[in-house]
Amino acid sequence: MNPLVRILGGGSALLVDATFLFILGISFLFLGIITVLMVWFVWRYRKSRHPVAEEVKESVWLEVAWTLIPTVLMLAMFEAGFEGFQWMRAVPADAMTVTVSAQMWKWTFVYGNGRRSPDLVVPSDRPIKLLLHSTDVIHGFYVPAYRIKEDVVPGRENYLWFQPDTEGTFEIMCSSYCGERHSYMRANLRVMPGKEFRRWYGAKTGKRSALGARGIMEDAGCLVCHSLDGSRAPGPTLKGIWGRRETVASDGVEHAVNVDEAYIRRAIREPSADVVKGFRTIMPVEALTEEELAILVRYLRALR
């Protein structure tokens, strides 16, 4: 393991920082040595002292030195990085597993008891394993405070783990450009004391329908792409959508439709079936219950 981590202990943040500082220290050391030598050679072999150029004689020991020293340093840096990589991929047996779902443009965290959350909530007394899935394009799960980052690739399960050691709230971002609203793809990592987390984990969340139409849309990520005030967004605005006449493409054929209950239900259940002209097919299928659909239909009917 990285020497600094072995001596000081700590998790992925310290491990990454230790490797970074090790490489940075070597870089600054040689920057100083090379700069000093350059200045000394410019002064020592200036034209006024050596008006006639002389052939430089070879030095076997010098050539051996400047071959071996960089080789040893490069191997040391590789070893530090590789040891850190192995440590980060070796998940402890007692780690708690959370499934992470990424889509344009939101994160969803699903726990072993079925609880879903827009934020990653974890205890501070247990290692956490994250199973990473993408429903559309390549994303990057990134928590700067803990120095953890991993690609989230559609069609492939990836994973990472970390040991929460500092309680508080930290930012989660997407590190791979994933489309127009990439910068909106944020969430929070909330690290709680063990007892507080267990109360949160075991609490009844109730039905999503209890959140109301606005809450359902926020939880499902609808408002990332659809505005409620008429402003431009990646998807059509929902303001005044009821009764609006839209030109849509169905199987490549354009035709006009009136937005009614049947159209809204079909747009949610099968978002790629009728694509509004001027917009792309990027909306994922969201598993809404019949009750939730009815709430949204009533809300959109009244949204003028």
mmCIF file of C-alpha atoms in Angstrom:
data_model
loop_
_atom_site.group_PDB
_atom_site.id
_atom_site.type_symbol
_atom_site.label_atom_id
_atom_site.label_comp_id
_atom_site.label_asym_id
_atom_site.label_seq_id
_atom_site.Cartn_x
_atom_site.Cartn_y
_atom_site.Cartn_z
ATOM 1 C CA MET A 1 0.000 0.000 0.000
ATOM 2 C CA ASN A 2 1.036 3.597 -0.471
ATOM 3 C CA PRO A 3 3.589 4.389 2.311
ATOM 4 C CA LEU A 4 1.780 7.513 3.528
ATOM 5 C CA VAL A 5 -1.515 5.648 3.816
ATOM 6 C CA ARG A 6 0.177 2.790 5.661
ATOM 7 C CA ILE A 7 1.693 5.222 8.175
ATOM 8 C CA LEU A 8 -1.240 7.598 8.623
ATOM 9 C CA GLY A 9 -4.214 5.344 7.911
ATOM 10 C CA GLY A 10 -7.309 6.673 6.197
ATOM 11 C CA GLY A 11 -9.430 6.032 3.141
ATOM 12 C CA SER A 12 -9.446 6.766 -0.557
ATOM 13 C CA ALA A 13 -9.065 10.545 -0.155
ATOM 14 C CA LEU A 14 -5.787 10.206 1.745
ATOM 15 C CA LEU A 15 -4.568 7.479 -0.596
ATOM 16 C CA VAL A 16 -5.164 9.598 -3.693
ATOM 17 C CA ASP A 17 -3.690 12.676 -2.025
ATOM 18 C CA ALA A 18 -0.608 10.742 -0.903
ATOM 19 C CA THR A 19 0.061 9.444 -4.421
ATOM 20 C CA PHE A 20 -0.557 12.873 -5.917
ATOM 21 C CA LEU A 21 1.776 14.609 -3.459
ATOM 22 C CA PHE A 22 4.454 11.942 -4.022
ATOM 23 C CA ILE A 23 4.430 12.542 -7.793
ATOM 24 C CA LEU A 24 4.117 16.311 -7.372
ATOM 25 C CA GLY A 25 7.073 16.357 -4.956
ATOM 26 C CA ILE A 26 9.294 14.464 -7.406
ATOM 27 C CA SER A 27 8.224 16.815 -10.217
ATOM 28 C CA PHE A 28 9.091 19.939 -8.195
ATOM 29 C CA LEU A 29 12.399 18.423 -7.062
ATOM 30 C CA PHE A 30 13.540 17.821 -10.623
ATOM 31 C CA LEU A 31 12.138 21.147 -11.783
ATOM 32 C CA GLY A 32 14.412 22.804 -9.223
ATOM 33 C CA ILE A 33 17.444 20.681 -10.123
ATOM 34 C CA ILE A 34 17.027 21.234 -13.879
ATOM 35 C CA THR A 35 16.443 24.975 -13.464
ATOM 36 C CA VAL A 36 19.560 25.391 -11.303
ATOM 37 C CA LEU A 37 21.670 23.356 -13.751
ATOM 38 C CA MET A 38 20.396 25.359 -16.727
ATOM 39 C CA VAL A 39 21.297 28.660 -15.061
ATOM 40 C CA TRP A 40 24.712 27.304 -13.993
ATOM 41 C CA PHE A 41 25.521 25.993 -17.503
ATOM 42 C CA VAL A 42 24.485 29.299 -19.087
ATOM 43 C CA TRP A 43 26.847 31.142 -16.727
ATOM 44 C CA ARG A 44 29.660 28.555 -16.740
ATOM 45 C CA TYR A 45 29.823 28.118 -20.515
ATOM 46 C CA ARG A 46 28.954 31.615 -21.668
ATOM 47 C CA LYS A 47 30.544 32.873 -24.902
ATOM 48 C CA SER A 48 32.926 35.293 -23.184
ATOM 49 C CA ARG A 49 34.598 32.371 -21.418
ATOM 50 C CA HIS A 50 34.374 29.916 -24.307
ATOM 51 C CA PRO A 51 34.487 31.848 -27.588
ATOM 52 C CA VAL A 52 35.359 28.682 -29.510
ATOM 53 C CA ALA A 53 33.026 25.702 -29.286
ATOM 54 C CA GLU A 54 34.546 22.509 -27.938
ATOM 55 C CA GLU A 55 33.429 18.945 -28.412
ATOM 56 C CA VAL A 56 31.778 17.492 -25.307
ATOM 57 C CA LYS A 57 33.296 14.185 -24.243
ATOM 58 C CA GLU A 58 30.974 11.344 -23.340
ATOM 59 C CA SER A 59 30.530 10.086 -19.775
ATOM 60 C CA VAL A 60 29.351 6.504 -19.352
ATOM 61 C CA TRP A 61 28.485 7.018 -15.685
ATOM 62 C CA LEU A 62 26.447 10.129 -16.445
ATOM 63 C CA GLU A 63 24.476 8.312 -19.142
ATOM 64 C CA VAL A 64 23.876 5.362 -16.806
ATOM 65 C CA ALA A 65 22.726 7.734 -14.063
ATOM 66 C CA TRP A 66 20.233 9.652 -16.185
ATOM 67 C CA THR A 67 18.826 6.381 -17.471
ATOM 68 C CA LEU A 68 18.565 4.520 -14.174
ATOM 69 C CA ILE A 69 17.313 7.367 -11.954
ATOM 70 C CA PRO A 70 14.249 8.254 -14.117
ATOM 71 C CA THR A 71 13.513 4.542 -14.575
ATOM 72 C CA VAL A 72 13.510 3.936 -10.818
ATOM 73 C CA LEU A 73 11.359 7.013 -10.213
ATOM 74 C CA MET A 74 8.851 6.020 -12.888
ATOM 75 C CA LEU A 75 8.590 2.519 -11.414
ATOM 76 C CA ALA A 76 8.070 4.021 -7.944
ATOM 77 C CA MET A 77 5.266 6.269 -9.237
ATOM 78 C CA PHE A 78 3.689 3.344 -11.071
ATOM 79 C CA GLU A 79 3.871 1.222 -7.924
ATOM 80 C CA ALA A 80 2.225 3.956 -5.837
ATOM 81 C CA GLY A 81 -0.605 4.335 -8.354
ATOM 82 C CA PHE A 82 -1.058 0.589 -8.885
ATOM 83 C CA GLU A 83 -1.170 -0.154 -5.156
ATOM 84 C CA GLY A 84 -3.808 2.530 -4.786
ATOM 85 C CA PHE A 85 -5.796 1.096 -7.703
ATOM 86 C CA GLN A 86 -5.725 -2.399 -6.194
ATOM 87 C CA TRP A 87 -6.834 -1.055 -2.814
ATOM 88 C CA MET A 88 -9.730 0.826 -4.401
ATOM 89 C CA ARG A 89 -10.959 -2.275 -6.263
ATOM 90 C CA ALA A 90 -10.789 -4.630 -3.259
ATOM 91 C CA VAL A 91 -14.214 -4.192 -1.644
ATOM 92 C CA PRO A 92 -14.425 -5.183 2.056
ATOM 93 C CA ALA A 93 -16.707 -8.134 2.768
ATOM 94 C CA ASP A 94 -18.877 -6.126 5.183
ATOM 95 C CA ALA A 95 -19.551 -3.253 2.760
ATOM 96 C CA MET A 96 -23.149 -2.051 2.394
ATOM 97 C CA THR A 97 -24.316 -2.141 -1.235
ATOM 98 C CA VAL A 98 -26.215 0.719 -2.868
ATOM 99 C CA THR A 99 -27.307 0.642 -6.509
ATOM 100 C CA VAL A 100 -26.683 3.878 -8.416
ATOM 101 C CA SER A 101 -28.732 4.638 -11.532
ATOM 102 C CA ALA A 102 -27.562 7.422 -13.841
ATOM 103 C CA GLN A 103 -29.624 9.018 -16.570
ATOM 104 C CA MET A 104 -29.809 12.376 -18.300
ATOM 105 C CA TRP A 105 -29.715 14.254 -16.012
ATOM 106 C CA LYS A 106 -30.131 12.850 -12.501
ATOM 107 C CA TRP A 107 -28.828 10.264 -10.040
ATOM 108 C CA THR A 108 -31.049 7.739 -8.256
ATOM 109 C CA PHE A 109 -29.864 5.628 -5.308
ATOM 110 C CA VAL A 110 -31.637 2.367 -4.468
ATOM 111 C CA TYR A 111 -31.020 0.500 -1.188
ATOM 112 C CA GLY A 112 -31.320 -3.157 -0.259
ATOM 113 C CA ASN A 113 -34.733 -2.646 1.383
ATOM 114 C CA GLY A 114 -36.116 -1.043 -1.786
ATOM 115 C CA ARG A 115 -35.853 2.539 -0.581
ATOM 116 C CA ARG A 116 -35.064 5.083 -3.322
ATOM 117 C CA SER A 117 -33.415 8.430 -2.716
ATOM 118 C CA PRO A 118 -32.245 11.362 -4.875
ATOM 119 C CA ASP A 119 -29.260 11.705 -2.494
ATOM 120 C CA LEU A 120 -26.723 9.107 -1.391
ATOM 121 C CA VAL A 121 -27.258 8.672 2.351
ATOM 122 C CA VAL A 122 -24.692 6.449 4.142
ATOM 123 C CA PRO A 123 -23.493 5.657 7.680
ATOM 124 C CA SER A 124 -20.077 6.807 8.861
ATOM 125 C CA ASP A 125 -19.241 3.461 10.492
ATOM 126 C CA ARG A 126 -19.342 1.110 7.516
ATOM 127 C CA PRO A 127 -17.709 0.817 4.061
ATOM 128 C CA ILE A 128 -20.012 1.475 1.102
ATOM 129 C CA LYS A 129 -20.057 -0.362 -2.236
ATOM 130 C CA LEU A 130 -21.774 1.366 -5.151
ATOM 131 C CA LEU A 131 -23.080 -0.610 -8.132
ATOM 132 C CA LEU A 132 -23.118 1.794 -11.072
ATOM 133 C CA HIS A 133 -25.618 1.605 -13.957
ATOM 134 C CA SER A 134 -26.510 3.988 -16.785
ATOM 135 C CA THR A 135 -29.820 3.984 -18.640
ATOM 136 C CA ASP A 136 -28.646 6.093 -21.590
ATOM 137 C CA VAL A 137 -25.121 7.491 -22.154
ATOM 138 C CA ILE A 138 -21.742 7.417 -20.416
ATOM 139 C CA HIS A 139 -21.730 9.297 -17.113
ATOM 140 C CA GLY A 140 -19.048 9.698 -14.469
ATOM 141 C CA PHE A 141 -19.816 9.266 -10.764
ATOM 142 C CA TYR A 142 -17.570 11.743 -8.941
ATOM 143 C CA VAL A 143 -17.345 12.799 -5.293
ATOM 144 C CA PRO A 144 -14.452 15.299 -5.036
ATOM 145 C CA ALA A 145 -14.398 15.313 -1.218
ATOM 146 C CA TYR A 146 -13.685 11.571 -1.134
ATOM 147 C CA ARG A 147 -11.540 11.495 -4.316
ATOM 148 C CA ILE A 148 -13.693 8.767 -5.845
ATOM 149 C CA LYS A 149 -14.577 8.734 -9.542
ATOM 150 C CA GLU A 150 -15.716 5.939 -11.839
ATOM 151 C CA ASP A 151 -17.262 5.700 -15.299
ATOM 152 C CA VAL A 152 -20.929 4.710 -15.526
ATOM 153 C CA VAL A 153 -21.356 2.943 -18.866
ATOM 154 C CA PRO A 154 -24.682 1.843 -20.430
ATOM 155 C CA GLY A 155 -25.016 -1.910 -20.736
ATOM 156 C CA ARG A 156 -22.271 -2.623 -18.215
ATOM 157 C CA GLU A 157 -22.210 -2.746 -14.421
ATOM 158 C CA ASN A 158 -19.297 -0.975 -12.775
ATOM 159 C CA TYR A 159 -18.544 -0.473 -9.101
ATOM 160 C CA LEU A 160 -16.516 1.442 -6.571
ATOM 161 C CA TRP A 161 -16.281 1.553 -2.804
ATOM 162 C CA PHE A 162 -15.267 4.045 -0.153
ATOM 163 C CA GLN A 163 -15.110 4.361 3.605
ATOM 164 C CA PRO A 164 -17.108 7.367 4.889
ATOM 165 C CA ASP A 165 -14.940 8.878 7.604
ATOM 166 C CA THR A 166 -16.222 12.464 7.819
ATOM 167 C CA GLU A 167 -19.835 13.255 8.660
ATOM 168 C CA GLY A 168 -21.555 15.979 6.701
ATOM 169 C CA THR A 169 -22.923 16.752 3.242
ATOM 170 C CA PHE A 170 -20.719 16.560 0.143
ATOM 171 C CA GLU A 171 -21.375 17.199 -3.542
ATOM 172 C CA ILE A 172 -21.816 14.461 -6.148
ATOM 173 C CA MET A 173 -21.190 15.447 -9.773
ATOM 174 C CA CYS A 174 -21.035 13.881 -13.214
ATOM 175 C CA SER A 175 -17.452 13.959 -14.514
ATOM 176 C CA SER A 176 -18.264 12.992 -18.129
ATOM 177 C CA TYR A 177 -20.004 15.392 -20.489
ATOM 178 C CA CYS A 178 -23.369 13.708 -20.976
ATOM 179 C CA GLY A 179 -25.409 16.241 -22.903
ATOM 180 C CA GLU A 180 -27.041 19.644 -22.796
ATOM 181 C CA ARG A 181 -27.741 19.715 -19.044
ATOM 182 C CA HIS A 182 -24.641 17.891 -17.871
ATOM 183 C CA SER A 183 -23.960 20.607 -15.275
ATOM 184 C CA TYR A 184 -27.401 20.023 -13.706
ATOM 185 C CA MET A 185 -26.548 16.404 -12.865
ATOM 186 C CA ARG A 186 -25.784 16.898 -9.196
ATOM 187 C CA ALA A 187 -26.734 15.197 -5.949
ATOM 188 C CA ASN A 188 -25.552 15.123 -2.348
ATOM 189 C CA LEU A 189 -23.609 12.551 -0.355
ATOM 190 C CA ARG A 190 -24.938 12.708 3.206
ATOM 191 C CA VAL A 191 -22.788 10.910 5.778
ATOM 192 C CA MET A 192 -24.629 10.259 9.068
ATOM 193 C CA PRO A 193 -23.733 8.638 12.390
ATOM 194 C CA GLY A 194 -24.599 4.935 12.347
ATOM 195 C CA LYS A 195 -27.649 5.201 14.629
ATOM 196 C CA GLU A 196 -29.109 8.136 12.725
ATOM 197 C CA PHE A 197 -28.636 6.329 9.414
ATOM 198 C CA ARG A 198 -30.360 3.192 10.678
ATOM 199 C CA ARG A 199 -33.383 5.282 11.690
ATOM 200 C CA TRP A 200 -33.413 6.879 8.225
ATOM 201 C CA TYR A 201 -32.990 3.499 6.505
ATOM 202 C CA GLY A 202 -35.804 1.862 8.437
ATOM 203 C CA ALA A 203 -38.257 4.765 8.238
ATOM 204 C CA LYS A 204 -41.352 4.323 6.107
ATOM 205 C CA THR A 205 -41.198 6.534 3.043
ATOM 206 C CA GLY A 206 -44.845 6.236 2.038
ATOM 207 C CA LYS A 207 -46.190 6.357 -1.481
ATOM 208 C CA ARG A 208 -44.651 8.719 -3.996
ATOM 209 C CA SER A 209 -48.151 9.853 -4.854
ATOM 210 C CA ALA A 210 -48.266 11.596 -1.463
ATOM 211 C CA LEU A 211 -45.684 14.073 -2.795
ATOM 212 C CA GLY A 212 -48.205 15.624 -5.160
ATOM 213 C CA ALA A 213 -47.708 16.264 -8.879
ATOM 214 C CA ARG A 214 -44.758 18.630 -8.441
ATOM 215 C CA GLY A 215 -43.039 16.229 -6.050
ATOM 216 C CA ILE A 216 -43.572 13.265 -8.374
ATOM 217 C CA MET A 217 -42.048 15.189 -11.294
ATOM 218 C CA GLU A 218 -39.061 16.281 -9.219
ATOM 219 C CA ASP A 219 -38.478 12.743 -7.941
ATOM 220 C CA ALA A 220 -38.777 11.260 -11.444
ATOM 221 C CA GLY A 221 -36.463 13.899 -12.930
ATOM 222 C CA CYS A 222 -39.115 15.356 -15.248
ATOM 223 C CA LEU A 223 -38.265 18.958 -14.378
ATOM 224 C CA VAL A 224 -34.669 18.536 -15.503
ATOM 225 C CA CYS A 225 -35.893 18.535 -19.127
ATOM 226 C CA HIS A 226 -39.365 20.118 -19.001
ATOM 227 C CA SER A 227 -40.055 23.632 -17.740
ATOM 228 C CA LEU A 228 -43.275 24.746 -16.053
ATOM 229 C CA ASP A 229 -42.976 28.422 -16.957
ATOM 230 C CA GLY A 230 -42.657 28.257 -20.745
ATOM 231 C CA SER A 231 -38.874 28.658 -20.829
ATOM 232 C CA ARG A 232 -36.761 26.702 -23.325
ATOM 233 C CA ALA A 233 -35.515 23.312 -22.142
ATOM 234 C CA PRO A 234 -34.311 20.023 -23.688
ATOM 235 C CA GLY A 235 -37.946 18.842 -23.727
ATOM 236 C CA PRO A 236 -41.201 20.660 -24.570
ATOM 237 C CA THR A 237 -42.459 23.011 -21.864
ATOM 238 C CA LEU A 238 -45.381 21.718 -19.829
ATOM 239 C CA LYS A 239 -46.963 25.136 -19.435
ATOM 240 C CA GLY A 240 -50.252 25.179 -21.342
ATOM 241 C CA ILE A 241 -49.589 21.747 -22.785
ATOM 242 C CA TRP A 242 -53.189 20.529 -22.392
ATOM 243 C CA GLY A 243 -55.063 21.003 -25.666
ATOM 244 C CA ARG A 244 -51.976 22.236 -27.503
ATOM 245 C CA ARG A 245 -51.554 21.085 -31.093
ATOM 246 C CA GLU A 246 -48.140 19.527 -31.672
ATOM 247 C CA THR A 247 -46.375 18.106 -34.701
ATOM 248 C CA VAL A 248 -44.873 14.757 -33.781
ATOM 249 C CA ALA A 249 -42.936 12.036 -35.578
ATOM 250 C CA SER A 250 -44.200 8.469 -35.220
ATOM 251 C CA ASP A 251 -41.993 5.837 -36.874
ATOM 252 C CA GLY A 252 -40.428 8.612 -38.928
ATOM 253 C CA VAL A 253 -43.776 9.958 -40.186
ATOM 254 C CA GLU A 254 -44.822 13.455 -39.105
ATOM 255 C CA HIS A 255 -48.419 14.222 -38.158
ATOM 256 C CA ALA A 256 -50.331 16.619 -35.917
ATOM 257 C CA VAL A 257 -51.864 15.648 -32.600
ATOM 258 C CA ASN A 258 -53.929 17.369 -29.932
ATOM 259 C CA VAL A 259 -52.454 16.940 -26.456
ATOM 260 C CA ASP A 260 -55.018 15.117 -24.343
ATOM 261 C CA GLU A 261 -54.984 12.481 -21.621
ATOM 262 C CA ALA A 262 -54.304 9.613 -24.038
ATOM 263 C CA TYR A 263 -51.366 11.476 -25.581
ATOM 264 C CA ILE A 264 -49.831 12.345 -22.185
ATOM 265 C CA ARG A 265 -50.131 8.776 -20.948
ATOM 266 C CA ARG A 266 -48.522 7.461 -24.137
ATOM 267 C CA ALA A 267 -45.751 10.091 -23.958
ATOM 268 C CA ILE A 268 -44.863 8.951 -20.430
ATOM 269 C CA ARG A 269 -45.237 5.205 -21.025
ATOM 270 C CA GLU A 270 -43.601 5.211 -24.483
ATOM 271 C CA PRO A 271 -41.538 8.429 -24.780
ATOM 272 C CA SER A 272 -39.985 7.456 -28.121
ATOM 273 C CA ALA A 273 -43.319 6.669 -29.797
ATOM 274 C CA ASP A 274 -44.366 10.259 -30.643
ATOM 275 C CA VAL A 275 -41.435 12.676 -30.627
ATOM 276 C CA VAL A 276 -42.349 16.363 -30.776
ATOM 277 C CA LYS A 277 -40.812 18.099 -33.779
ATOM 278 C CA GLY A 278 -37.663 20.019 -32.886
ATOM 279 C CA PHE A 279 -36.756 17.759 -29.938
ATOM 280 C CA ARG A 280 -34.638 14.644 -29.589
ATOM 281 C CA THR A 281 -35.568 11.208 -28.219
ATOM 282 C CA ILE A 282 -33.746 11.339 -24.882
ATOM 283 C CA MET A 283 -36.568 10.788 -22.397
ATOM 284 C CA PRO A 284 -36.218 7.540 -20.412
ATOM 285 C CA VAL A 285 -39.142 5.334 -19.438
ATOM 286 C CA GLU A 286 -40.162 6.123 -15.858
ATOM 287 C CA ALA A 287 -42.092 3.475 -13.926
ATOM 288 C CA LEU A 288 -45.084 5.484 -12.690
ATOM 289 C CA THR A 289 -48.068 3.851 -11.061
ATOM 290 C CA GLU A 290 -51.600 4.400 -12.347
ATOM 291 C CA GLU A 291 -52.278 6.641 -9.330
ATOM 292 C CA GLU A 292 -49.220 8.769 -10.070
ATOM 293 C CA LEU A 293 -50.180 9.044 -13.735
ATOM 294 C CA ALA A 294 -53.644 10.236 -12.802
ATOM 295 C CA ILE A 295 -52.191 12.906 -10.511
ATOM 296 C CA LEU A 296 -49.924 14.172 -13.295
ATOM 297 C CA VAL A 297 -52.751 14.236 -15.827
ATOM 298 C CA ARG A 298 -54.913 16.339 -13.484
ATOM 299 C CA TYR A 299 -52.014 18.695 -12.819
ATOM 300 C CA LEU A 300 -51.139 19.185 -16.512
ATOM 301 C CA ARG A 301 -54.794 19.755 -17.382
ATOM 302 C CA ALA A 302 -54.812 22.706 -14.964
ATOM 303 C CA LEU A 303 -51.336 24.064 -15.854
ATOM 304 C CA ARG A 304 -52.092 27.162 -17.910
#
